[in-house]
PDB file of C-alpha atoms in Angstrom:
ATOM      1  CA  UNK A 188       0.000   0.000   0.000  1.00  0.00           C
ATOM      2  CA  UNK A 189       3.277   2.182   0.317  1.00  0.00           C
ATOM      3  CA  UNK A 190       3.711   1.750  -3.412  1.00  0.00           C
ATOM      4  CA  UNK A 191       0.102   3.435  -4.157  1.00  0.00           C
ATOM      5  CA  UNK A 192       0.535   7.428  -5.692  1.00  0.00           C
ATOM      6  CA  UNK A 193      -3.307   8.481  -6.013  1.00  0.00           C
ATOM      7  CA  UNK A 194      -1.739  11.309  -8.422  1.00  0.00           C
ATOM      8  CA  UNK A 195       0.025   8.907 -10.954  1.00  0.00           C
ATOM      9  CA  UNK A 196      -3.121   6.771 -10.878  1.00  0.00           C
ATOM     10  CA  UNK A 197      -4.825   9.744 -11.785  1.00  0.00           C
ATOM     11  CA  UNK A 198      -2.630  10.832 -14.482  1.00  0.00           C
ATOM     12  CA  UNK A 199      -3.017   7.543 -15.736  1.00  0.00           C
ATOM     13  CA  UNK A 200      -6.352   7.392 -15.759  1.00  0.00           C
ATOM     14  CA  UNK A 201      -6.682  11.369 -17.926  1.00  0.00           C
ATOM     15  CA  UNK A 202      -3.988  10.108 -20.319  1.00  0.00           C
ATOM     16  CA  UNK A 203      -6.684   6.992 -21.330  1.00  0.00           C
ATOM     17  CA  UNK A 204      -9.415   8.616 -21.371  1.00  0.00           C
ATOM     18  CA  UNK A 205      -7.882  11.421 -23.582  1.00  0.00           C
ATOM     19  CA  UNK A 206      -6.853   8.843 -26.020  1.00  0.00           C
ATOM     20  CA  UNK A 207      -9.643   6.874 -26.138  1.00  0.00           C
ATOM     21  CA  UNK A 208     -11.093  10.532 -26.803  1.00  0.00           C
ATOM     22  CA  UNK A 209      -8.742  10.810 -30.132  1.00  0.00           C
ATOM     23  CA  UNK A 210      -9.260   7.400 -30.689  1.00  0.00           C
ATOM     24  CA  UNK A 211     -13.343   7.968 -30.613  1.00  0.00           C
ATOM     25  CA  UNK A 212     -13.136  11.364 -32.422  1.00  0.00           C
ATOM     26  CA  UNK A 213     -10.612   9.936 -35.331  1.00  0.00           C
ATOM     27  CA  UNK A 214     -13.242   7.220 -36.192  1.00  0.00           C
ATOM     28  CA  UNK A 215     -15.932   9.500 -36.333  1.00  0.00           C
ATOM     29  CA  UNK A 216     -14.022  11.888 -38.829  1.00  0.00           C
ATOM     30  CA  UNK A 217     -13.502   8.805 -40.742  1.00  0.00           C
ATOM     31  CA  UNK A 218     -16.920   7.752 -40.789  1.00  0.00           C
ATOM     32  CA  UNK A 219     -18.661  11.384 -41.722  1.00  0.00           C
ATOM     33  CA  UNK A 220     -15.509  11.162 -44.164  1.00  0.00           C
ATOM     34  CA  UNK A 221     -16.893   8.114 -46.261  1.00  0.00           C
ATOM     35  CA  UNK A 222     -20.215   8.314 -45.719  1.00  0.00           C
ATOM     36  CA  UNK A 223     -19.669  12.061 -47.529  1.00  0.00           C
ATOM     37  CA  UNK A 224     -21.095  14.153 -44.806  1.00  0.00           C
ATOM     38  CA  UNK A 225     -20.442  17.113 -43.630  1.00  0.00           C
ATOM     39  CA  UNK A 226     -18.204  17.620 -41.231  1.00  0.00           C
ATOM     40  CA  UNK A 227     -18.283  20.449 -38.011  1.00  0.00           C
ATOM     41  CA  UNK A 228     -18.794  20.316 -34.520  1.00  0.00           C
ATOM     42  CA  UNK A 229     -22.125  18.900 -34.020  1.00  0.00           C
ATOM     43  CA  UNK A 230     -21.863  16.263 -36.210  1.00  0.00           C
ATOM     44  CA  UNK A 231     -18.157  15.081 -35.159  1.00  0.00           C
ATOM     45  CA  UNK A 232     -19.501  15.431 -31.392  1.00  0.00           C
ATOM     46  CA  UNK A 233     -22.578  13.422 -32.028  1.00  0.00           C
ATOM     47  CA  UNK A 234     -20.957  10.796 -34.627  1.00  0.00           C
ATOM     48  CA  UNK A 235     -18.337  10.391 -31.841  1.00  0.00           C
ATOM     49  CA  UNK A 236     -20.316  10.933 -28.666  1.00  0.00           C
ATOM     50  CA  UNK A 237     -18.408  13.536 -27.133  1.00  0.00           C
ATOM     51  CA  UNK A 238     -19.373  16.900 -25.649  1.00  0.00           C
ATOM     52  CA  UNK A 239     -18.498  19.858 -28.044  1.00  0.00           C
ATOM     53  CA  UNK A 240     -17.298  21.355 -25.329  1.00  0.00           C
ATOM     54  CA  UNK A 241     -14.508  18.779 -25.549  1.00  0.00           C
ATOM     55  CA  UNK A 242     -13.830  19.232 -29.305  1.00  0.00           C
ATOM     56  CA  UNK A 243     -13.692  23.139 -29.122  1.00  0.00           C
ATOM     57  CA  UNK A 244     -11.160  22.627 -25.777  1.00  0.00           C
ATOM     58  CA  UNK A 245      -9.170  20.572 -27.579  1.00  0.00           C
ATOM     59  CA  UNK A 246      -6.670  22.764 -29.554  1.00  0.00           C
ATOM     60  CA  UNK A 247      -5.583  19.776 -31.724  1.00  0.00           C
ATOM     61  CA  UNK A 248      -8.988  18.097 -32.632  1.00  0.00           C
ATOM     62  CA  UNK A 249     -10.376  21.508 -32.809  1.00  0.00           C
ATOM     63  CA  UNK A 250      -7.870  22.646 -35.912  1.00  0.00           C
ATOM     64  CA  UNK A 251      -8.196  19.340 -37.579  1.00  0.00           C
ATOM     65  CA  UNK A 252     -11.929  19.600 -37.448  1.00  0.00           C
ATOM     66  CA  UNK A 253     -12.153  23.730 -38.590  1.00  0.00           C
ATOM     67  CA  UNK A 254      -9.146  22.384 -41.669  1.00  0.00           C
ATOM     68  CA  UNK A 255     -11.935  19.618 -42.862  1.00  0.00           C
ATOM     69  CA  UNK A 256     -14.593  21.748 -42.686  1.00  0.00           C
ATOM     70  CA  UNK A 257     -12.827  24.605 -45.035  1.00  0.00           C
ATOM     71  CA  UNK A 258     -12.012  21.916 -47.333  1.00  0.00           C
ATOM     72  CA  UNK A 259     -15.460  20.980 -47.748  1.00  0.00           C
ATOM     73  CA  UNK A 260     -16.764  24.370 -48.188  1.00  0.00           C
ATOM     74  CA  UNK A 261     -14.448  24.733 -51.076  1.00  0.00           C
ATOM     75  CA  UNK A 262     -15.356  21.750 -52.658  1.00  0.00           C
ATOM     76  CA  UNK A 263     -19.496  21.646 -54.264  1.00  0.00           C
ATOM     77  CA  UNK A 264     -21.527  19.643 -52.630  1.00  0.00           C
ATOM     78  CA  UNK A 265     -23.870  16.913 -54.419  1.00  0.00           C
ATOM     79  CA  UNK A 266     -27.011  19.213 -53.688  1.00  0.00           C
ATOM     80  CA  UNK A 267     -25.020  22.323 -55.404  1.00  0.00           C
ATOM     81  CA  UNK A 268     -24.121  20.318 -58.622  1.00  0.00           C
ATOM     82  CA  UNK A 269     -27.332  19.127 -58.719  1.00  0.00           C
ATOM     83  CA  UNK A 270     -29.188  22.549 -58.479  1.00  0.00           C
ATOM     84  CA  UNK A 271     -26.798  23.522 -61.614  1.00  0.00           C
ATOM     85  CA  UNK A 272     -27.956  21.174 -63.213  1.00  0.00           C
ATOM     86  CA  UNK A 273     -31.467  21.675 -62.696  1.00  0.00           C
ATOM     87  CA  UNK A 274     -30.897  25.437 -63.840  1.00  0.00           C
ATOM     88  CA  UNK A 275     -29.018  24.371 -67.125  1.00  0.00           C
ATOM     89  CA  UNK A 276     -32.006  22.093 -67.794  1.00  0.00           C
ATOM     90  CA  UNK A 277     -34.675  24.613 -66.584  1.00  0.00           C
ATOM     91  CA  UNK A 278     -32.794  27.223 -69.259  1.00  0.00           C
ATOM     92  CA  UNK A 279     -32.390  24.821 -71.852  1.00  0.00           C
ATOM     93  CA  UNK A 280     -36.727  23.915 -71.854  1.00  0.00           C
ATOM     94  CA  UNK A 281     -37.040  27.513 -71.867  1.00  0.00           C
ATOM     95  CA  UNK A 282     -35.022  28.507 -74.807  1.00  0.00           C
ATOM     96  CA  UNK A 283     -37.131  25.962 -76.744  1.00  0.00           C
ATOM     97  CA  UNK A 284     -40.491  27.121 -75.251  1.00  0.00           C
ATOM     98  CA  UNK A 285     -39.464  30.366 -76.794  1.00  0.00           C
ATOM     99  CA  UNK A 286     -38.411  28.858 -80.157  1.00  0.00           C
TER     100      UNK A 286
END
């Protein structure tokens, strides 16, 4: 019972938790990834079941997060291309209405 350091235990204890955190958070990335979602707070927190509170703390997880999210802003979305579309086609039946 000399042996027993309630701190280290602690410290043990926060250093798993925190990587079964990254561990958690990195498959839900992965996930919204392939499943071509979109990916910001909410839907990492709630794909991963963590708090946000935890992904916005988290300096690390909170840059890789903001990074994937301005990557997919850049990038058109299936809904965009598909309004184009629709507008090309809607401009198209009206240029032969008018013919």
């Amino acid at each position: 019972m000399a042996d027993y350091d309630r701190r280290e235990q602690m410290k043990e204890i926060h250093a798993s938790r925190k990587a079964a955190t990254y561990q958690k958070v990195d498959k839900a990335i992965q996930r919204l990834v392939r499943a071509k979602e979109s990916i910001n707070f909410n839907s990492v927190a709630s794909e991963a079941s963590v708090a946000k509170a935890t992904l916005y703390n988290n300096l690390e997880l909170r840059d890789r997060i903001e990074s994937l999210r301005q990557q997919q802003a850049k990038a058109p979305t299936s809904k965009q291309i598909k309004r184009e579309m629709d507008d090309n086609n809607k401009d198209a039946i009206i240029e032969s209405l008018r013919r």
